Amino acid sequence: MTVDLYLIRHGIAAERGTYAQDGDRPLTPAGQQRTTAVAKRLSDFGLRFDLILTSPLIRARQTAEILREAKLSSTLTESRYLEPEGDFDAWCQWFRSWATEQIGVNPSQKPPSLALVGHEPDLGEWAERLVWGEPRHRLIVKKAGIIGIEVTNPDQPVGTSDLFWLSPPRLLL
């Protein structure tokens, strides 16, 4: 069985250097507004996630909360894997376990759906590793943008997945 994986970059945040700690940078009012509009559009498409996994940094957490408020998922969990320069291999291990559990709950239902809310360049590189088996530094996820990947083999997701959606926020608004 497959898993639908969505990689979503946090919305527009305060400029670098305006906070003592980079992780404390929140979404700007424009970032909140745009992310809310994108979340509404995703909801209008009928998109629903079994889980939203988010970086613990403020701007990503705020983005994930906006997605949850738009009823895209009722379940949200923080993960250090999604921090900048997060551990892709450790996330893959977690993902295998999560996917196996989800598929085992009801194998005849639609594929499980997981949203990752994080940062660039990590999300683009993770997508490339899942699709091509290695980072090629060619995919860019714009702020509040989304990449959709069908993970056809959750036991071996690297290099075996299919890209089905790549959209900047301006195409969703």
GROMACS .gro file of N, CA and C in nm:
model
  519
    1MET      N    1   0.084  -0.119   0.000
    1MET     CA    2   0.000   0.000   0.000
    1MET      C    3   0.088   0.125   0.000
    2THR      N    4   0.035   0.232  -0.052
    2THR     CA    5   0.109   0.357  -0.062
    2THR      C    6   0.074   0.452   0.053
    3VAL      N    7   0.155   0.555   0.067
    3VAL     CA    8   0.130   0.664   0.161
    3VAL      C    9   0.140   0.794   0.083
    4ASP      N   10   0.042   0.883   0.102
    4ASP     CA   11   0.049   1.016   0.044
    4ASP      C   12   0.121   1.108   0.143
    5LEU      N   13   0.232   1.163   0.098
    5LEU     CA   14   0.316   1.248   0.182
    5LEU      C   15   0.316   1.389   0.125
    6TYR      N   16   0.290   1.486   0.210
    6TYR     CA   17   0.288   1.627   0.170
    6TYR      C   18   0.394   1.703   0.249
    7LEU      N   19   0.483   1.769   0.178
    7LEU     CA   20   0.586   1.850   0.241
    7LEU      C   21   0.545   1.995   0.225
    8ILE      N   22   0.526   2.064   0.336
    8ILE     CA   23   0.474   2.200   0.335
    8ILE      C   24   0.574   2.291   0.406
    9ARG      N   25   0.616   2.394   0.337
    9ARG     CA   26   0.708   2.489   0.398
    9ARG      C   27   0.630   2.590   0.483
   10HIS      N   28   0.690   2.632   0.591
   10HIS     CA   29   0.627   2.733   0.676
   10HIS      C   30   0.600   2.860   0.595
   11GLY      N   31   0.508   2.941   0.645
   11GLY     CA   32   0.473   3.066   0.580
   11GLY      C   33   0.580   3.173   0.598
   12ILE      N   34   0.552   3.291   0.545
   12ILE     CA   35   0.644   3.405   0.552
   12ILE      C   36   0.668   3.440   0.699
   13ALA      N   37   0.795   3.446   0.737
   13ALA     CA   38   0.833   3.470   0.876
   13ALA      C   39   0.913   3.599   0.889
   14ALA      N   40   0.931   3.643   1.013
   14ALA     CA   41   1.014   3.760   1.042
   14ALA      C   42   1.153   3.740   0.983
   15GLU      N   43   1.216   3.847   0.946
   15GLU     CA   44   1.349   3.843   0.883
   15GLU      C   45   1.452   3.780   0.977
   16ARG      N   46   1.548   3.713   0.915
   16ARG     CA   47   1.662   3.660   0.992
   16ARG      C   48   1.732   3.774   1.064
   17GLY      N   49   1.777   3.747   1.184
   17GLY     CA   50   1.852   3.845   1.260
   17GLY      C   51   1.765   3.938   1.343
   18THR      N   52   1.632   3.929   1.330
   18THR     CA   53   1.545   4.017   1.408
   18THR      C   54   1.511   3.957   1.544
   19TYR      N   55   1.547   3.833   1.566
   19TYR     CA   56   1.527   3.765   1.695
   19TYR      C   57   1.660   3.705   1.737
   20ALA      N   58   1.683   3.700   1.868
   20ALA     CA   59   1.810   3.647   1.920
   20ALA      C   60   1.831   3.502   1.874
   21GLN      N   61   1.725   3.423   1.873
   21GLN     CA   62   1.731   3.284   1.830
   21GLN      C   63   1.650   3.269   1.701
   22ASP      N   64   1.709   3.205   1.601
   22ASP     CA   65   1.638   3.187   1.474
   22ASP      C   66   1.507   3.111   1.492
   23GLY      N   67   1.505   3.018   1.583
   23GLY     CA   68   1.385   2.938   1.607
   23GLY      C   69   1.268   3.016   1.663
   24ASP      N   70   1.295   3.138   1.711
   24ASP     CA   71   1.190   3.222   1.769
   24ASP      C   72   1.118   3.310   1.667
   25ARG      N   73   1.165   3.308   1.542
   25ARG     CA   74   1.102   3.393   1.441
   25ARG      C   75   0.960   3.345   1.410
   26PRO      N   76   0.859   3.429   1.434
   26PRO     CA   77   0.721   3.390   1.407
   26PRO      C   78   0.681   3.423   1.263
   27LEU      N   79   0.564   3.377   1.224
   27LEU     CA   80   0.506   3.420   1.098
   27LEU      C   81   0.472   3.569   1.108
   28THR      N   82   0.489   3.639   1.000
   28THR     CA   83   0.446   3.779   0.994
   28THR      C   84   0.294   3.781   0.975
   29PRO      N   85   0.230   3.897   0.994
   29PRO     CA   86   0.087   3.904   0.962
   29PRO      C   87   0.057   3.861   0.818
   30ALA      N   88   0.142   3.902   0.723
   30ALA     CA   89   0.123   3.859   0.584
   30ALA      C   90   0.142   3.708   0.572
   31GLY      N   91   0.237   3.653   0.646
   31GLY     CA   92   0.260   3.509   0.645
   31GLY      C   93   0.141   3.433   0.701
   32GLN      N   94   0.083   3.484   0.808
   32GLN     CA   95  -0.036   3.421   0.865
   32GLN      C   96  -0.153   3.426   0.767
   33GLN      N   97  -0.170   3.541   0.703
   33GLN     CA   98  -0.280   3.558   0.609
   33GLN      C   99  -0.265   3.465   0.488
   34ARG      N  100  -0.147   3.462   0.430
   34ARG     CA  101  -0.124   3.378   0.312
   34ARG      C  102  -0.135   3.230   0.347
   35THR      N  103  -0.079   3.191   0.460
   35THR     CA  104  -0.085   3.050   0.501
   35THR      C  105  -0.230   3.009   0.529
   36THR      N  106  -0.308   3.096   0.589
   36THR     CA  107  -0.449   3.069   0.613
   36THR      C  108  -0.524   3.051   0.481
   37ALA      N  109  -0.495   3.136   0.383
   37ALA     CA  110  -0.559   3.125   0.252
   37ALA      C  111  -0.520   2.995   0.182
   38VAL      N  112  -0.393   2.957   0.191
   38VAL     CA  113  -0.347   2.830   0.132
   38VAL      C  114  -0.417   2.714   0.202
   39ALA      N  115  -0.423   2.717   0.335
   39ALA     CA  116  -0.488   2.609   0.410
   39ALA      C  117  -0.635   2.596   0.372
   40LYS      N  118  -0.703   2.708   0.355
   40LYS     CA  119  -0.843   2.703   0.313
   40LYS      C  120  -0.856   2.640   0.175
   41ARG      N  121  -0.766   2.675   0.087
   41ARG     CA  122  -0.770   2.619  -0.049
   41ARG      C  123  -0.746   2.468  -0.046
   42LEU      N  124  -0.649   2.424   0.035
   42LEU     CA  125  -0.622   2.281   0.048
   42LEU      C  126  -0.745   2.209   0.104
   43SER      N  127  -0.812   2.272   0.199
   43SER     CA  128  -0.935   2.216   0.254
   43SER      C  129  -1.044   2.209   0.148
   44ASP      N  130  -1.054   2.313   0.066
   44ASP     CA  131  -1.152   2.315  -0.044
   44ASP      C  132  -1.128   2.200  -0.142
   45PHE      N  133  -1.001   2.162  -0.159
   45PHE     CA  134  -0.966   2.050  -0.246
   45PHE      C  135  -1.004   1.915  -0.183
   46GLY      N  136  -1.041   1.918  -0.055
   46GLY     CA  137  -1.076   1.794   0.014
   46GLY      C  138  -0.958   1.723   0.075
   47LEU      N  139  -0.846   1.791   0.084
   47LEU     CA  140  -0.726   1.731   0.140
   47LEU      C  141  -0.742   1.712   0.291
   48ARG      N  142  -0.702   1.595   0.340
   48ARG     CA  143  -0.703   1.565   0.484
   48ARG      C  144  -0.579   1.483   0.515
   49PHE      N  145  -0.518   1.512   0.629
   49PHE     CA  146  -0.398   1.440   0.672
   49PHE      C  147  -0.431   1.357   0.796
   50ASP      N  148  -0.378   1.236   0.802
   50ASP     CA  149  -0.392   1.157   0.923
   50ASP      C  150  -0.308   1.216   1.036
   51LEU      N  151  -0.200   1.284   0.998
   51LEU     CA  152  -0.111   1.345   1.096
   51LEU      C  153  -0.037   1.461   1.030
   52ILE      N  154  -0.022   1.569   1.106
   52ILE     CA  155   0.067   1.678   1.068
   52ILE      C  156   0.187   1.668   1.161
   53LEU      N  157   0.304   1.646   1.103
   53LEU     CA  158   0.429   1.640   1.178
   53LEU      C  159   0.503   1.769   1.150
   54THR      N  160   0.539   1.844   1.253
   54THR     CA  161   0.596   1.976   1.232
   54THR      C  162   0.729   1.997   1.304
   55SER      N  163   0.811   2.080   1.244
   55SER     CA  164   0.931   2.129   1.312
   55SER      C  165   0.885   2.205   1.436
   56PRO      N  166   0.963   2.199   1.544
   56PRO     CA  167   0.924   2.272   1.664
   56PRO      C  168   0.951   2.424   1.656
   57LEU      N  169   1.019   2.471   1.552
   57LEU     CA  170   1.045   2.615   1.542
   57LEU      C  171   0.912   2.689   1.528
   58ILE      N  172   0.905   2.807   1.589
   58ILE     CA  173   0.780   2.883   1.601
   58ILE      C  174   0.709   2.898   1.467
   59ARG      N  175   0.780   2.939   1.362
   59ARG     CA  176   0.715   2.967   1.234
   59ARG      C  177   0.653   2.841   1.173
   60ALA      N  178   0.719   2.727   1.190
   60ALA     CA  179   0.663   2.601   1.140
   60ALA      C  180   0.545   2.557   1.226
   61ARG      N  181   0.560   2.569   1.356
   61ARG     CA  182   0.450   2.531   1.447
   61ARG      C  183   0.326   2.616   1.419
   62GLN      N  184   0.344   2.746   1.395
   62GLN     CA  185   0.230   2.832   1.364
   62GLN      C  186   0.164   2.789   1.232
   63THR      N  187   0.245   2.755   1.134
   63THR     CA  188   0.193   2.706   1.005
   63THR      C  189   0.112   2.579   1.026
   64ALA      N  190   0.164   2.486   1.103
   64ALA     CA  191   0.095   2.360   1.130
   64ALA      C  192  -0.037   2.385   1.204
   65GLU      N  193  -0.037   2.478   1.297
   65GLU     CA  194  -0.160   2.512   1.370
   65GLU      C  195  -0.266   2.568   1.275
   66ILE      N  196  -0.223   2.651   1.180
   66ILE     CA  197  -0.317   2.705   1.081
   66ILE      C  198  -0.376   2.592   0.998
   67LEU      N  199  -0.295   2.494   0.960
   67LEU     CA  200  -0.345   2.378   0.886
   67LEU      C  201  -0.447   2.300   0.969
   68ARG      N  202  -0.417   2.283   1.096
   68ARG     CA  203  -0.510   2.211   1.184
   68ARG      C  204  -0.641   2.290   1.201
   69GLU      N  205  -0.630   2.421   1.218
   69GLU     CA  206  -0.750   2.505   1.232
   69GLU      C  207  -0.837   2.500   1.107
   70ALA      N  208  -0.776   2.475   0.992
   70ALA     CA  209  -0.852   2.464   0.867
   70ALA      C  210  -0.912   2.324   0.851
   71LYS      N  211  -0.904   2.245   0.957
   71LYS     CA  212  -0.962   2.110   0.960
   71LYS      C  213  -0.893   2.014   0.863
   72LEU      N  214  -0.764   2.038   0.835
   72LEU     CA  215  -0.689   1.946   0.749
   72LEU      C  216  -0.643   1.824   0.826
   73SER      N  217  -0.639   1.835   0.959
   73SER     CA  218  -0.607   1.722   1.045
   73SER      C  219  -0.644   1.759   1.188
   74SER      N  220  -0.675   1.660   1.266
   74SER     CA  221  -0.700   1.686   1.408
   74SER      C  222  -0.577   1.651   1.491
   75THR      N  223  -0.477   1.590   1.427
   75THR     CA  224  -0.360   1.541   1.500
   75THR      C  225  -0.235   1.614   1.453
   76LEU      N  226  -0.164   1.672   1.548
   76LEU     CA  227  -0.042   1.748   1.519
   76LEU      C  228   0.064   1.708   1.621
   77THR      N  229   0.184   1.679   1.572
   77THR     CA  230   0.294   1.639   1.659
   77THR      C  231   0.422   1.711   1.615
   78GLU      N  232   0.501   1.755   1.712
   78GLU     CA  233   0.630   1.815   1.681
   78GLU      C  234   0.736   1.707   1.664
   79SER      N  235   0.833   1.736   1.577
   79SER     CA  236   0.942   1.642   1.555
   79SER      C  237   1.072   1.717   1.530
   80ARG      N  238   1.172   1.682   1.604
   80ARG     CA  239   1.304   1.743   1.585
   80ARG      C  240   1.365   1.704   1.450
   81TYR      N  241   1.316   1.595   1.389
   81TYR     CA  242   1.365   1.556   1.256
   81TYR      C  243   1.344   1.668   1.155
   82LEU      N  244   1.242   1.750   1.178
   82LEU     CA  245   1.205   1.854   1.083
   82LEU      C  246   1.268   1.989   1.112
   83GLU      N  247   1.351   1.997   1.213
   83GLU     CA  248   1.427   2.120   1.236
   83GLU      C  249   1.522   2.141   1.118
   84PRO      N  250   1.570   2.264   1.096
   84PRO     CA  251   1.670   2.283   0.991
   84PRO      C  252   1.786   2.185   1.008
   85GLU      N  253   1.827   2.125   0.896
   85GLU     CA  254   1.931   2.022   0.894
   85GLU      C  255   1.891   1.901   0.978
   86GLY      N  256   1.763   1.869   0.974
   86GLY     CA  257   1.711   1.755   1.049
   86GLY      C  258   1.765   1.623   0.995
   87ASP      N  259   1.743   1.520   1.071
   87ASP     CA  260   1.798   1.388   1.041
   87ASP      C  261   1.703   1.308   0.952
   88PHE      N  262   1.730   1.309   0.822
   88PHE     CA  263   1.646   1.240   0.724
   88PHE      C  264   1.642   1.089   0.750
   89ASP      N  265   1.756   1.029   0.777
   89ASP     CA  266   1.760   0.884   0.798
   89ASP      C  267   1.679   0.843   0.920
   90ALA      N  268   1.689   0.921   1.028
   90ALA     CA  269   1.610   0.890   1.148
   90ALA      C  270   1.462   0.909   1.119
   91TRP      N  271   1.427   1.013   1.041
   91TRP     CA  272   1.287   1.032   1.003
   91TRP      C  273   1.238   0.912   0.921
   92CYS      N  274   1.318   0.863   0.827
   92CYS     CA  275   1.279   0.746   0.746
   92CYS      C  276   1.247   0.626   0.834
   93GLN      N  277   1.326   0.607   0.936
   93GLN     CA  278   1.302   0.497   1.029
   93GLN      C  279   1.167   0.517   1.100
   94TRP      N  280   1.144   0.640   1.148
   94TRP     CA  281   1.015   0.672   1.211
   94TRP      C  282   0.901   0.650   1.111
   95PHE      N  283   0.920   0.697   0.987
   95PHE     CA  284   0.817   0.689   0.884
   95PHE      C  285   0.778   0.544   0.855
   96ARG      N  286   0.876   0.458   0.843
   96ARG     CA  287   0.847   0.316   0.818
   96ARG      C  288   0.754   0.260   0.925
   97SER      N  289   0.786   0.289   1.049
   97SER     CA  290   0.705   0.241   1.160
   97SER      C  291   0.565   0.301   1.156
   98TRP      N  292   0.556   0.432   1.135
   98TRP     CA  293   0.427   0.500   1.129
   98TRP      C  294   0.342   0.445   1.014
   99ALA      N  295   0.402   0.430   0.896
   99ALA     CA  296   0.328   0.382   0.779
   99ALA      C  297   0.277   0.240   0.802
  100THR      N  298   0.360   0.154   0.858
  100THR     CA  299   0.320   0.015   0.886
  100THR      C  300   0.201   0.013   0.980
  101GLU      N  301   0.206   0.097   1.083
  101GLU     CA  302   0.096   0.105   1.179
  101GLU      C  303  -0.032   0.155   1.112
  102GLN      N  304  -0.020   0.260   1.031
  102GLN     CA  305  -0.137   0.318   0.964
  102GLN      C  306  -0.200   0.220   0.866
  103ILE      N  307  -0.117   0.154   0.790
  103ILE     CA  308  -0.167   0.059   0.691
  103ILE      C  309  -0.232  -0.061   0.760
  104GLY      N  310  -0.176  -0.100   0.874
  104GLY     CA  311  -0.231  -0.214   0.948
  104GLY      C  312  -0.364  -0.185   1.013
  105VAL      N  313  -0.393  -0.059   1.042
  105VAL     CA  314  -0.520  -0.022   1.107
  105VAL      C  315  -0.638  -0.055   1.017
  106ASN      N  316  -0.630  -0.019   0.891
  106ASN     CA  317  -0.739  -0.047   0.798
  106ASN      C  318  -0.684  -0.054   0.656
  107PRO      N  319  -0.631  -0.169   0.617
  107PRO     CA  320  -0.564  -0.181   0.487
  107PRO      C  321  -0.654  -0.161   0.367
  108SER      N  322  -0.786  -0.169   0.382
  108SER     CA  323  -0.875  -0.152   0.267
  108SER      C  324  -0.916  -0.005   0.246
  109GLN      N  325  -0.882   0.081   0.339
  109GLN     CA  326  -0.916   0.223   0.327
  109GLN      C  327  -0.822   0.294   0.232
  110LYS      N  328  -0.850   0.424   0.209
  110LYS     CA  329  -0.762   0.506   0.126
  110LYS      C  330  -0.623   0.511   0.189
  111PRO      N  331  -0.522   0.543   0.108
  111PRO     CA  332  -0.386   0.546   0.162
  111PRO      C  333  -0.372   0.645   0.278
  112PRO      N  334  -0.290   0.612   0.375
  112PRO     CA  335  -0.262   0.707   0.482
  112PRO      C  336  -0.201   0.835   0.423
  113SER      N  337  -0.223   0.945   0.494
  113SER     CA  338  -0.176   1.075   0.446
  113SER      C  339  -0.103   1.147   0.559
  114LEU      N  340   0.018   1.192   0.529
  114LEU     CA  341   0.104   1.257   0.627
  114LEU      C  342   0.153   1.390   0.574
  115ALA      N  343   0.142   1.495   0.654
  115ALA     CA  344   0.197   1.626   0.618
  115ALA      C  345   0.318   1.655   0.705
  116LEU      N  346   0.426   1.700   0.641
  116LEU     CA  347   0.546   1.745   0.712
  116LEU      C  348   0.554   1.896   0.694
  117VAL      N  349   0.565   1.969   0.803
  117VAL     CA  350   0.581   2.114   0.797
  117VAL      C  351   0.722   2.147   0.842
  118GLY      N  352   0.799   2.207   0.751
  118GLY     CA  353   0.939   2.233   0.783
  118GLY      C  354   0.998   2.348   0.706
  119HIS      N  355   1.125   2.332   0.669
  119HIS     CA  356   1.209   2.442   0.622
  119HIS      C  357   1.281   2.405   0.493
  120GLU      N  358   1.323   2.508   0.424
  120GLU     CA  359   1.409   2.491   0.307
  120GLU      C  360   1.553   2.515   0.351
  121PRO      N  361   1.650   2.451   0.290
  121PRO     CA  362   1.640   2.365   0.173
  121PRO      C  363   1.604   2.219   0.205
  122ASP      N  364   1.581   2.189   0.331
  122ASP     CA  365   1.561   2.051   0.372
  122ASP      C  366   1.444   1.983   0.302
  123LEU      N  367   1.328   2.049   0.296
  123LEU     CA  368   1.212   1.983   0.235
  123LEU      C  369   1.236   1.948   0.089
  124GLY      N  370   1.295   2.040   0.015
  124GLY     CA  371   1.327   2.011  -0.125
  124GLY      C  372   1.424   1.895  -0.138
  125GLU      N  373   1.525   1.893  -0.053
  125GLU     CA  374   1.624   1.784  -0.057
  125GLU      C  375   1.562   1.652  -0.014
  126TRP      N  376   1.474   1.654   0.086
  126TRP     CA  377   1.408   1.531   0.127
  126TRP      C  378   1.322   1.477   0.013
  127ALA      N  379   1.249   1.566  -0.054
  127ALA     CA  380   1.167   1.523  -0.168
  127ALA      C  381   1.254   1.459  -0.276
  128GLU      N  382   1.367   1.521  -0.304
  128GLU     CA  383   1.458   1.467  -0.406
  128GLU      C  384   1.512   1.330  -0.365
  129ARG      N  385   1.544   1.313  -0.240
  129ARG     CA  386   1.593   1.183  -0.194
  129ARG      C  387   1.485   1.076  -0.205
  130LEU      N  388   1.362   1.113  -0.173
  130LEU     CA  389   1.253   1.016  -0.183
  130LEU      C  390   1.225   0.978  -0.328
  131VAL      N  391   1.232   1.074  -0.419
  131VAL     CA  392   1.199   1.049  -0.559
  131VAL      C  393   1.320   0.994  -0.636
  132TRP      N  394   1.435   1.059  -0.625
  132TRP     CA  395   1.552   1.024  -0.707
  132TRP      C  396   1.660   0.946  -0.632
  133GLY      N  397   1.647   0.937  -0.501
  133GLY     CA  398   1.746   0.862  -0.424
  133GLY      C  399   1.863   0.946  -0.376
  134GLU      N  400   1.867   1.072  -0.418
  134GLU     CA  401   1.976   1.162  -0.378
  134GLU      C  402   1.932   1.307  -0.395
  135PRO      N  403   1.990   1.397  -0.316
  135PRO     CA  404   1.957   1.538  -0.337
  135PRO      C  405   2.022   1.590  -0.464
  136ARG      N  406   1.946   1.664  -0.541
  136ARG     CA  407   1.997   1.723  -0.665
  136ARG      C  408   1.991   1.876  -0.660
  137HIS      N  409   1.935   1.928  -0.554
  137HIS     CA  410   1.926   2.073  -0.534
  137HIS      C  411   1.852   2.141  -0.649
  138ARG      N  412   1.742   2.080  -0.692
  138ARG     CA  413   1.662   2.134  -0.801
  138ARG      C  414   1.520   2.169  -0.760
  139LEU      N  415   1.468   2.107  -0.655
  139LEU     CA  416   1.333   2.136  -0.610
  139LEU      C  417   1.337   2.241  -0.500
  140ILE      N  418   1.253   2.340  -0.515
  140ILE     CA  419   1.244   2.448  -0.416
  140ILE      C  420   1.100   2.458  -0.369
  141VAL      N  421   1.082   2.458  -0.239
  141VAL     CA  422   0.950   2.475  -0.182
  141VAL      C  423   0.940   2.620  -0.134
  142LYS      N  424   0.853   2.698  -0.199
  142LYS     CA  425   0.832   2.837  -0.160
  142LYS      C  426   0.761   2.842  -0.024
  143LYS      N  427   0.769   2.956   0.042
  143LYS     CA  428   0.702   2.972   0.172
  143LYS      C  429   0.551   2.951   0.154
  144ALA      N  430   0.496   2.859   0.233
  144ALA     CA  431   0.356   2.815   0.227
  144ALA      C  432   0.329   2.734   0.101
  145GLY      N  433   0.434   2.685   0.035
  145GLY     CA  434   0.420   2.597  -0.081
  145GLY      C  435   0.411   2.452  -0.038
  146ILE      N  436   0.381   2.366  -0.135
  146ILE     CA  437   0.356   2.225  -0.104
  146ILE      C  438   0.414   2.133  -0.213
  147ILE      N  439   0.466   2.021  -0.169
  147ILE     CA  440   0.508   1.913  -0.257
  147ILE      C  441   0.429   1.789  -0.215
  148GLY      N  442   0.372   1.718  -0.312
  148GLY     CA  443   0.302   1.593  -0.285
  148GLY      C  444   0.381   1.478  -0.342
  149ILE      N  445   0.402   1.376  -0.260
  149ILE     CA  446   0.479   1.259  -0.301
  149ILE      C  447   0.399   1.134  -0.266
  150GLU      N  448   0.387   1.044  -0.362
  150GLU     CA  449   0.327   0.914  -0.335
  150GLU      C  450   0.441   0.818  -0.301
  151VAL      N  451   0.442   0.775  -0.178
  151VAL     CA  452   0.544   0.681  -0.133
  151VAL      C  453   0.489   0.542  -0.163
  152THR      N  454   0.540   0.482  -0.270
  152THR     CA  455   0.485   0.355  -0.318
  152THR      C  456   0.537   0.235  -0.239
  153ASN      N  457   0.651   0.253  -0.172
  153ASN     CA  458   0.707   0.145  -0.092
  153ASN      C  459   0.753   0.202   0.042
  154PRO      N  460   0.662   0.211   0.139
  154PRO     CA  461   0.698   0.272   0.269
  154PRO      C  462   0.816   0.204   0.340
  155ASP      N  463   0.841   0.076   0.310
  155ASP     CA  464   0.955   0.007   0.372
  155ASP      C  465   1.087   0.056   0.315
  156GLN      N  466   1.086   0.100   0.189
  156GLN     CA  467   1.206   0.152   0.122
  156GLN      C  468   1.166   0.279   0.044
  157PRO      N  469   1.141   0.389   0.115
  157PRO     CA  470   1.088   0.507   0.047
  157PRO      C  471   1.189   0.582  -0.040
  158VAL      N  472   1.318   0.567  -0.011
  158VAL     CA  473   1.421   0.645  -0.081
  158VAL      C  474   1.439   0.595  -0.224
  159GLY      N  475   1.418   0.685  -0.319
  159GLY     CA  476   1.438   0.653  -0.459
  159GLY      C  477   1.327   0.573  -0.523
  160THR      N  478   1.219   0.549  -0.450
  160THR     CA  479   1.110   0.468  -0.503
  160THR      C  480   0.976   0.541  -0.502
  161SER      N  481   0.977   0.669  -0.472
  161SER     CA  482   0.854   0.745  -0.457
  161SER      C  483   0.828   0.830  -0.581
  162ASP      N  484   0.704   0.874  -0.597
  162ASP     CA  485   0.664   0.950  -0.715
  162ASP      C  486   0.614   1.089  -0.677
  163LEU      N  487   0.666   1.189  -0.744
  163LEU     CA  488   0.622   1.327  -0.724
  163LEU      C  489   0.491   1.346  -0.799
  164PHE      N  490   0.388   1.393  -0.730
  164PHE     CA  491   0.261   1.418  -0.800
  164PHE      C  492   0.212   1.561  -0.785
  165TRP      N  493   0.280   1.643  -0.701
  165TRP     CA  494   0.232   1.779  -0.682
  165TRP      C  495   0.347   1.867  -0.638
  166LEU      N  496   0.363   1.979  -0.705
  166LEU     CA  497   0.461   2.080  -0.666
  166LEU      C  498   0.397   2.214  -0.697
  167SER      N  499   0.364   2.290  -0.592
  167SER     CA  500   0.291   2.413  -0.614
  167SER      C  501   0.338   2.523  -0.520
  168PRO      N  502   0.371   2.640  -0.577
  168PRO     CA  503   0.394   2.755  -0.491
  168PRO      C  504   0.259   2.809  -0.443
  169PRO      N  505   0.259   2.888  -0.337
  169PRO     CA  506   0.131   2.936  -0.285
  169PRO      C  507   0.053   3.022  -0.384
  170ARG      N  508   0.120   3.094  -0.470
  170ARG     CA  509   0.048   3.183  -0.562
  170ARG      C  510  -0.045   3.105  -0.655
  171LEU      N  511  -0.015   2.978  -0.681
  171LEU     CA  512  -0.103   2.898  -0.766
  171LEU      C  513  -0.220   2.839  -0.688
  172LEU      N  514  -0.215   2.850  -0.557
  172LEU     CA  515  -0.324   2.799  -0.473
  172LEU      C  516  -0.420   2.909  -0.430
  173LEU      N  517  -0.381   3.033  -0.454
  173LEU     CA  518  -0.464   3.146  -0.407
  173LEU      C  519  -0.553   3.201  -0.516
   0.00000   0.00000   0.00000
